Coordinates of N, CA and C and ligand atoms in Angstrom, one line a residue:
M3 N 81.5 125.4 83.9 CA 82.2 127.0 85.3 C 83.5 126.2 85.5
A4 N 84.0 127.8 85.6 CA 85.6 127.9 85.7 C 86.2 128.1 87.4
Y5 N 87.0 127.5 87.5 CA 87.6 127.6 89.2 C 87.5 128.9 89.5
E6 N 87.1 129.0 91.4 CA 87.6 129.7 91.9 C 88.3 129.6 93.2
V7 N 88.7 130.0 93.8 CA 89.5 130.1 94.6 C 88.3 130.3 95.8
P8 N 87.8 129.2 96.7 CA 87.3 129.8 97.4 C 87.8 130.6 98.9
P9 N 86.9 130.7 99.2 CA 87.2 132.0 100.9 C 87.4 131.4 101.9
L10 N 88.5 131.9 102.6 CA 89.6 131.2 103.6 C 88.3 130.9 104.3
P11 N 88.5 130.2 105.1 CA 87.2 129.6 106.3 C 87.3 130.5 107.3
Y12 N 88.1 131.3 107.3 CA 89.0 131.8 109.2 C 89.4 133.0 108.3
D13 N 89.3 133.5 109.9 CA 90.4 134.9 109.3 C 92.0 135.0 109.1
Y14 N 91.9 136.2 108.5 CA 93.9 135.6 108.1 C 94.8 135.5 108.7
N15 N 94.4 135.9 110.1 CA 95.3 136.3 111.6 C 94.9 134.8 112.5
A16 N 94.1 134.1 111.5 CA 93.2 132.9 112.7 C 94.2 132.0 113.1
L17 N 95.2 131.7 112.2 CA 96.2 130.9 112.5 C 97.6 131.1 113.0
E18 N 97.7 132.4 113.3 CA 98.6 133.1 114.0 C 99.4 133.0 115.4
P19 N 99.9 132.4 116.4 CA 101.9 132.1 115.3 C 101.9 132.0 115.0
T20 N 101.3 130.8 114.3 CA 102.1 129.2 113.7 C 102.1 129.8 112.0
I21 N 101.1 130.8 111.9 CA 100.9 130.8 110.6 C 100.7 132.6 110.4
D22 N 101.8 133.3 109.7 CA 101.6 135.0 109.9 C 100.2 134.9 109.4
E23 N 99.8 136.3 109.4 CA 98.6 136.7 108.8 C 99.0 137.9 107.3
Q24 N 100.4 137.6 106.6 CA 100.8 138.2 105.5 C 100.8 137.2 104.9
T25 N 102.0 135.8 105.0 CA 101.4 135.1 104.4 C 100.3 133.9 104.0
M26 N 99.5 134.5 105.0 CA 98.0 133.8 105.0 C 97.4 134.6 103.5
H27 N 97.6 136.1 103.6 CA 97.0 137.3 102.1 C 98.1 136.9 101.1
L28 N 99.0 136.4 100.9 CA 99.9 136.4 99.8 C 99.5 135.0 99.8
H29 N 99.9 133.9 100.4 CA 99.3 132.5 99.7 C 98.0 132.1 99.2
H30 N 96.9 132.7 100.1 CA 95.2 132.5 99.7 C 95.6 133.6 98.7
D31 N 95.8 134.1 98.5 CA 95.0 135.7 97.5 C 95.6 136.1 96.4
K32 N 96.9 135.7 96.4 CA 98.3 135.6 95.2 C 98.3 134.3 94.8
H33 N 98.9 133.4 95.8 CA 99.5 132.3 95.1 C 98.9 131.6 94.7
H34 N 97.5 131.0 95.6 CA 96.3 130.1 95.2 C 95.5 131.0 93.6
Q35 N 95.0 132.4 94.0 CA 94.4 132.9 92.6 C 95.8 132.6 91.1
A36 N 97.0 132.5 91.4 CA 97.5 132.3 90.1 C 97.4 131.0 89.5
Y37 N 97.2 130.0 90.5 CA 96.6 128.5 90.0 C 95.6 128.6 89.9
V38 N 94.5 128.8 90.1 CA 93.2 129.3 89.7 C 92.9 130.5 88.2
N39 N 94.2 131.1 88.1 CA 93.7 131.6 86.5 C 94.4 131.4 85.5
A40 N 95.5 130.1 86.0 CA 96.2 129.3 84.9 C 95.4 128.4 84.2
A41 N 95.2 127.4 85.2 CA 94.2 126.8 85.1 C 93.1 126.5 84.0
N42 N 92.5 127.5 84.6 CA 91.2 128.3 83.9 C 91.7 128.6 82.4
G43 N 92.8 129.1 82.3 CA 93.1 129.8 81.0 C 93.9 128.6 79.9
A44 N 94.3 127.7 80.7 CA 94.3 126.2 80.4 C 92.9 125.4 79.0
L45 N 92.6 124.9 80.4 CA 91.6 124.2 80.2 C 90.1 124.5 79.6
E46 N 90.1 126.7 79.2 CA 89.0 127.0 78.5 C 89.2 126.8 77.4
G47 N 87.5 126.2 76.5 CA 87.4 125.6 75.5 C 87.9 123.9 75.1
T48 N 88.2 123.0 76.4 CA 88.6 122.0 76.4 C 87.5 121.5 76.8
E49 N 87.4 120.0 76.5 CA 85.8 119.1 77.4 C 86.9 119.0 79.2
W50 N 87.5 119.4 79.6 CA 87.6 119.7 80.4 C 86.9 120.7 81.5
A51 N 86.9 121.4 80.6 CA 87.1 122.7 81.4 C 85.8 122.9 82.5
E52 N 84.9 122.0 82.3 CA 83.7 122.1 83.2 C 83.8 121.1 84.1
K53 N 84.6 120.3 84.1 CA 84.7 119.1 84.9 C 85.4 119.7 86.4
P54 N 84.9 118.7 87.4 CA 85.6 118.8 88.4 C 87.4 118.5 88.6
V55 N 87.7 119.3 89.4 CA 88.9 119.3 89.4 C 90.1 117.9 89.8
E56 N 88.5 117.6 90.9 CA 89.7 116.2 91.3 C 89.4 115.1 89.8
E57 N 88.3 114.9 88.9 CA 88.7 114.0 87.8 C 89.4 114.7 86.4
V58 N 89.3 116.3 86.9 CA 90.9 116.5 85.9 C 91.5 116.0 86.3
L59 N 92.5 115.6 87.4 CA 93.9 115.6 88.3 C 93.6 113.9 87.4
Q60 N 92.5 113.1 88.0 CA 92.1 111.7 87.8 C 92.7 111.1 86.3
N61 N 92.7 111.7 85.4 CA 92.6 111.9 83.7 C 94.0 112.5 83.2
L62 N 94.6 112.7 84.0 CA 96.2 114.1 83.5 C 95.9 112.9 82.0
G63 N 96.1 112.2 82.4 CA 96.7 111.1 80.2 C 95.7 111.7 79.3
S64 N 94.4 112.2 80.0 CA 93.7 111.9 78.7 C 93.4 114.0 78.2
V65 N 93.8 114.5 79.0 CA 94.4 116.5 78.4 C 95.4 116.2 77.6
P66 N 95.0 117.3 76.6 CA 95.4 117.6 75.8 C 96.8 117.8 75.7
E67 N 98.1 117.2 75.1 CA 99.2 116.9 75.4 C 99.9 118.5 75.6
D68 N 99.4 119.1 74.6 CA 100.5 120.9 75.1 C 99.7 121.2 76.1
K69 N 98.4 121.6 77.0 CA 98.5 121.5 77.8 C 98.3 121.3 79.2
R70 N 99.0 119.7 79.1 CA 99.4 118.9 80.3 C 99.6 119.3 81.2
Q71 N 100.8 119.6 81.0 CA 102.1 119.8 82.6 C 101.1 121.4 82.8
V72 N 100.6 122.2 81.8 CA 100.3 123.7 82.9 C 99.2 123.5 83.5
V73 N 98.0 122.0 83.4 CA 97.0 121.9 83.6 C 97.9 121.0 85.4
R74 N 98.3 119.4 85.1 CA 99.5 118.9 86.2 C 99.2 120.2 86.9
N75 N 100.4 121.0 87.3 CA 101.2 122.4 88.0 C 99.7 123.1 87.8
N76 N 99.2 123.5 87.9 CA 98.0 125.1 88.4 C 96.3 124.4 88.7
A77 N 96.4 123.2 88.0 CA 94.7 122.2 88.8 C 95.0 122.0 90.0
G78 N 96.4 121.2 89.8 CA 97.1 120.6 91.4 C 96.8 121.4 92.1
G79 N 97.4 123.2 91.5 CA 98.1 123.8 92.7 C 96.1 124.1 93.2
H80 N 95.7 124.2 93.0 CA 94.6 124.7 93.1 C 93.5 123.6 93.8
Y81 N 93.4 122.3 93.8 CA 93.2 121.1 94.6 C 93.8 121.1 95.7
N82 N 94.9 120.8 95.6 CA 95.9 121.6 97.2 C 95.7 122.4 97.3
H83 N 95.3 123.5 97.4 CA 95.2 124.4 98.3 C 94.4 124.5 99.2
S84 N 93.0 123.9 97.9 CA 91.3 124.0 98.5 C 91.5 123.3 100.0
L85 N 92.2 122.3 99.6 CA 92.2 121.0 100.6 C 93.1 122.0 101.6
F86 N 94.1 122.4 101.6 CA 95.0 122.9 102.6 C 94.3 123.9 103.3
W87 N 93.8 125.0 102.8 CA 93.0 125.4 103.9 C 92.3 125.0 105.3
E88 N 91.2 123.7 104.3 CA 90.5 123.3 105.1 C 91.2 122.4 106.0
W89 N 92.6 122.0 106.1 CA 93.0 121.0 106.6 C 93.4 122.0 107.9
M90 N 93.3 123.3 107.7 CA 94.4 123.9 108.8 C 93.1 124.3 109.8
G91 N 92.9 125.2 110.4 CA 91.8 125.6 111.0 C 91.8 126.5 113.3
P92 N 91.7 127.6 113.6 CA 92.1 128.2 114.7 C 91.8 126.9 116.1
N93 N 91.9 127.1 116.9 CA 91.8 126.2 118.1 C 91.6 124.6 117.5
A94 N 92.7 124.5 117.3 CA 92.9 123.1 116.1 C 94.4 122.5 116.7
G95 N 94.5 121.9 116.4 CA 95.8 120.8 116.7 C 95.0 119.9 117.9
G96 N 96.2 119.1 118.7 CA 95.7 118.2 119.4 C 96.1 116.8 118.6
E97 N 95.7 116.2 118.7 CA 95.1 114.7 118.2 C 94.1 114.2 117.5
P98 N 94.3 113.5 116.7 CA 93.2 112.9 116.4 C 91.8 111.9 116.8
D99 N 91.0 111.8 116.9 CA 90.3 110.7 117.8 C 89.6 109.3 116.7
G100 N 89.2 108.5 117.2 CA 88.3 107.9 116.5 C 89.1 106.6 115.4
A101 N 88.7 106.2 114.7 CA 88.7 105.3 113.9 C 89.8 105.5 113.3
L102 N 90.9 107.1 113.2 CA 90.9 107.9 112.3 C 92.8 107.4 113.2
A103 N 92.9 107.8 114.5 CA 93.6 107.4 115.5 C 93.3 106.3 115.9
D104 N 92.4 104.5 115.7 CA 93.0 103.6 115.3 C 93.6 103.3 114.0
A105 N 93.0 104.1 113.2 CA 94.2 103.5 111.6 C 95.3 103.5 111.8
I106 N 96.1 105.2 112.3 CA 97.2 105.9 112.4 C 98.2 104.9 113.7
K107 N 97.2 104.5 114.3 CA 98.5 103.5 115.0 C 98.4 102.4 114.4
S108 N 97.9 102.1 114.1 CA 97.8 100.4 113.1 C 99.1 100.3 112.0
A109 N 98.7 101.7 111.1 CA 99.8 101.8 110.5 C 101.3 102.9 110.4
F110 N 101.6 103.3 111.7 CA 102.6 103.9 112.2 C 103.7 103.6 113.3
G111 N 102.4 102.4 114.3 CA 102.9 102.3 115.4 C 102.2 103.3 116.2
S112 N 102.5 104.2 116.7 CA 101.6 105.2 117.5 C 101.8 106.5 116.4
Y113 N 101.3 107.8 117.7 CA 100.5 109.0 116.8 C 102.3 109.3 116.8
D114 N 102.9 109.2 117.5 CA 104.3 110.3 117.3 C 105.1 109.5 116.4
E115 N 105.1 108.8 115.9 CA 105.8 108.0 114.8 C 105.2 108.7 113.9
F116 N 104.2 108.6 113.5 CA 103.6 109.2 112.5 C 104.1 110.2 111.9
K117 N 104.0 111.1 113.2 CA 104.0 112.4 113.2 C 105.5 112.6 112.8
A118 N 106.7 112.2 113.2 CA 108.3 111.8 112.9 C 108.4 111.5 111.4
K119 N 107.2 110.0 110.7 CA 107.5 110.0 109.5 C 106.9 111.0 108.5
F120 N 105.7 112.2 109.0 CA 105.5 112.5 108.0 C 106.1 114.0 107.9
K121 N 106.7 114.1 109.1 CA 108.1 115.4 109.4 C 108.7 115.0 108.8
D122 N 109.6 113.7 108.3 CA 110.2 113.4 107.8 C 110.2 113.4 106.3
A123 N 108.9 113.4 105.7 CA 108.6 113.3 104.0 C 108.8 114.7 103.8
G124 N 107.8 115.6 104.6 CA 108.6 117.0 104.0 C 109.4 117.9 104.1
I125 N 110.5 117.2 105.1 CA 111.7 117.9 105.2 C 112.9 117.2 104.6
K126 N 112.9 116.3 103.6 CA 113.6 115.5 102.1 C 112.6 115.7 101.0
R127 N 111.6 116.4 101.2 CA 111.2 116.6 99.7 C 112.1 117.5 98.9
F128 N 113.2 117.1 98.4 CA 113.8 118.9 97.7 C 113.4 119.6 96.6
G129 N 113.5 120.7 97.6 CA 112.6 121.9 96.8 C 111.3 122.2 96.7
S130 N 110.5 122.2 95.9 CA 109.0 122.7 96.7 C 108.2 121.3 96.3
G131 N 107.2 121.4 97.2 CA 106.6 119.7 96.9 C 105.4 119.8 98.2
W132 N 105.1 119.0 98.4 CA 103.9 118.4 99.6 C 104.2 117.5 100.5
A133 N 103.9 117.2 101.7 CA 104.3 115.9 102.4 C 102.7 115.4 102.4
W134 N 102.4 114.0 102.2 CA 101.0 114.1 102.5 C 100.9 112.1 103.8
L135 N 99.4 112.3 104.4 CA 98.8 110.8 104.7 C 97.7 110.9 104.0
V136 N 98.1 109.5 103.3 CA 97.2 109.1 101.9 C 96.2 107.5 102.5
H137 N 95.0 107.3 102.0 CA 94.5 105.8 101.3 C 95.1 105.6 100.3
D138 N 96.3 104.0 100.3 CA 96.4 104.4 99.1 C 95.8 102.9 98.4
G139 N 94.3 102.5 99.5 CA 93.6 101.9 99.0 C 93.2 101.0 99.7
S140 N 94.2 99.9 100.5 CA 94.3 99.3 101.4 C 95.0 99.7 103.0
G141 N 94.8 101.0 103.0 CA 95.3 101.6 104.2 C 96.9 102.7 103.9
L142 N 96.7 103.5 104.9 CA 97.1 104.7 105.2 C 98.3 104.3 105.1
A143 N 98.9 105.6 104.4 CA 100.4 105.7 103.6 C 101.2 107.0 104.7
I144 N 102.1 107.4 103.9 CA 102.7 108.9 103.9 C 103.7 108.9 102.7
V145 N 103.3 109.5 102.2 CA 104.3 109.7 100.9 C 104.3 111.3 100.5
S146 N 105.2 111.7 99.5 CA 105.2 113.3 99.0 C 105.3 113.3 97.7
T147 N 104.7 114.3 97.2 CA 104.9 114.9 95.8 C 106.2 116.1 95.5
P148 N 106.2 115.9 94.1 CA 107.2 117.4 94.1 C 106.0 118.1 92.9
N149 N 106.7 119.8 93.3 CA 105.4 120.7 93.0 C 104.1 120.8 93.4
Q150 N 102.9 120.8 92.4 CA 102.0 120.7 92.6 C 101.0 119.4 92.6
D151 N 102.3 118.1 92.2 CA 101.3 117.1 92.1 C 100.4 116.2 93.0
N152 N 99.4 115.8 93.0 CA 98.5 115.4 94.3 C 98.5 113.8 94.1
P153 N 98.6 113.0 95.3 CA 98.3 111.6 95.2 C 96.9 111.5 94.7
I154 N 96.3 112.4 94.3 CA 95.1 111.7 93.4 C 95.3 111.1 91.9
S155 N 96.1 111.7 91.5 CA 96.8 111.5 89.9 C 97.2 110.3 90.4
D156 N 98.0 109.7 91.3 CA 98.3 108.0 91.8 C 97.6 107.2 92.2
G157 N 96.3 107.4 91.7 CA 94.9 106.8 92.7 C 94.8 106.6 94.3
K158 N 95.9 107.7 94.8 CA 95.9 107.4 96.5 C 94.9 109.2 96.6
A159 N 94.4 108.6 98.3 CA 93.2 109.6 98.6 C 93.9 110.4 99.4
P160 N 94.0 111.9 98.9 CA 94.7 112.6 99.8 C 93.8 113.1 101.2
L161 N 94.7 112.6 102.2 CA 93.8 112.3 103.9 C 94.3 114.3 104.6
L162 N 95.3 114.8 104.4 CA 95.5 115.6 105.2 C 97.5 115.6 104.3
G163 N 97.7 116.9 104.0 CA 99.3 117.1 103.1 C 99.1 118.6 103.7
V164 N 100.4 118.9 104.2 CA 101.3 120.1 104.4 C 101.9 120.5 103.2
D165 N 102.0 122.0 102.7 CA 102.9 122.7 102.0 C 104.1 122.8 102.2
V166 N 105.1 122.6 101.9 CA 106.4 122.6 102.2 C 107.2 123.5 100.9
W167 N 106.4 124.3 100.1 CA 106.9 125.3 99.3 C 107.0 126.6 100.6
E168 N 108.2 127.5 100.1 CA 109.0 128.4 100.4 C 107.8 129.1 101.0
H169 N 107.2 129.6 99.8 CA 106.0 130.3 100.4 C 105.2 130.0 101.4
A170 N 104.5 129.0 101.8 CA 104.2 128.5 102.7 C 105.0 128.8 104.0
Y171 N 106.0 129.1 104.7 CA 106.5 129.4 105.3 C 108.0 130.6 105.7
Y172 N 107.9 130.7 104.9 CA 109.2 131.4 104.9 C 109.5 132.8 105.7
L173 N 108.5 133.6 105.6 CA 108.4 134.7 106.4 C 108.3 134.9 107.9
T174 N 107.5 133.3 108.5 CA 107.9 133.2 109.6 C 109.5 132.3 110.0
Y175 N 109.3 131.5 109.0 CA 110.1 130.8 109.5 C 112.2 130.5 109.0
Q176 N 111.8 131.2 107.7 CA 112.5 131.2 106.7 C 113.2 130.1 106.5
N177 N 114.9 129.8 106.2 CA 115.0 128.7 106.5 C 114.9 127.4 106.6
R178 N 114.4 127.9 108.4 CA 113.8 126.2 109.1 C 112.5 125.7 108.7
R179 N 112.7 124.4 107.5 CA 111.7 124.1 107.3 C 111.1 123.2 108.5
P180 N 111.8 122.4 109.1 CA 111.2 121.9 110.0 C 111.2 122.2 111.7
D181 N 111.4 123.1 111.7 CA 110.7 124.3 112.4 C 109.0 124.8 112.4
Y182 N 109.1 125.1 110.9 CA 107.3 124.8 110.5 C 107.0 123.8 110.5
L183 N 107.4 122.6 110.7 CA 106.8 121.9 110.2 C 106.5 121.2 111.3
D184 N 107.3 120.8 112.5 CA 106.8 121.2 114.0 C 105.5 121.8 114.3
A185 N 105.8 123.1 113.9 CA 104.6 124.0 114.5 C 103.3 123.8 113.6
W186 N 103.3 123.3 112.7 CA 102.3 123.0 111.8 C 101.1 122.2 112.7
W187 N 101.3 121.0 113.4 CA 100.9 120.4 113.8 C 99.7 120.9 115.2
N188 N 100.1 122.3 115.4 CA 99.3 123.2 116.0 C 97.8 124.0 115.8
V189 N 98.1 123.4 114.3 CA 97.0 124.3 113.1 C 95.8 123.0 112.6
V190 N 95.9 122.1 112.5 CA 95.7 120.6 111.6 C 94.0 120.9 112.5
N191 N 93.4 120.7 111.9 CA 91.8 120.6 111.9 C 91.5 118.7 111.7
W192 N 91.9 118.4 112.7 CA 91.6 117.0 113.0 C 90.5 116.2 112.7
P193 N 89.0 116.8 113.4 CA 88.3 116.5 112.0 C 87.2 116.4 111.0
K194 N 88.4 118.1 110.7 CA 88.3 117.9 108.8 C 88.9 116.9 108.1
V195 N 90.5 116.1 108.8 CA 90.9 115.2 108.7 C 90.0 113.8 108.3
A196 N 89.5 113.6 110.0 CA 88.5 112.6 110.1 C 87.3 112.3 108.8
E197 N 87.0 113.7 109.1 CA 85.6 113.4 107.4 C 86.1 113.2 106.3
G198 N 87.2 113.4 106.1 CA 87.5 112.6 104.8 C 88.5 110.9 105.0
F199 N 88.8 111.3 106.4 CA 89.0 109.3 106.1 C 88.0 108.8 106.6
S200 N 86.9 109.5 106.8 CA 85.5 108.4 107.2 C 84.8 107.8 105.9
K201 N 84.8 108.5 104.6 CA 84.6 108.0 103.3 C 85.6 107.2 102.3
V202 N 86.6 107.3 102.5 CA 87.5 106.0 102.1 C 87.8 105.0 103.0
G203 N 88.3 105.1 104.7 CA 88.5 104.2 105.5 C 87.7 103.0 105.3
Ligands
MN301 MN1 101.2 127.1 98.5

């Protein structure tokens, strides 16, 4: 079954003022759709066309070499954005609680130190990419990836990720990526992040 862009789980203007409505339309309807179209085009007729996107990204080395980079970029783009929409929400923000909050304190010292390290990973990602909170098999860690790479391809479980491609923030924040990263905490859907953590933590 070919990939499809999942419907946005809230209104396009629901993340304002942190993320403006026009950015959400372009990002979800145009950018995400383009990744889906290109991934479907590359996978069509291969044994991978019917596989879940996670399985494809965990086995990129087995994807036919002439399609591998296109699949890496675009199946990655599809997976990353499908997660990203769910990790945000209206009336969100605040701090994580429960086992996830404990794990963050244990790994990074405090919630504030976690936020600082995550922001730093987003700022230092040169060009386009993502910053991530992952579970690497032994505990929580912060990593960043270029382009549309996902930590799942390195055997790490993505628990939270922020898109630092310019298309994610430029209309509101222009060149001020650090301001976008500061504001982004206001829309993080911590219950969703905790749900992912409960499966790996
Ligand atoms: Mn994006």
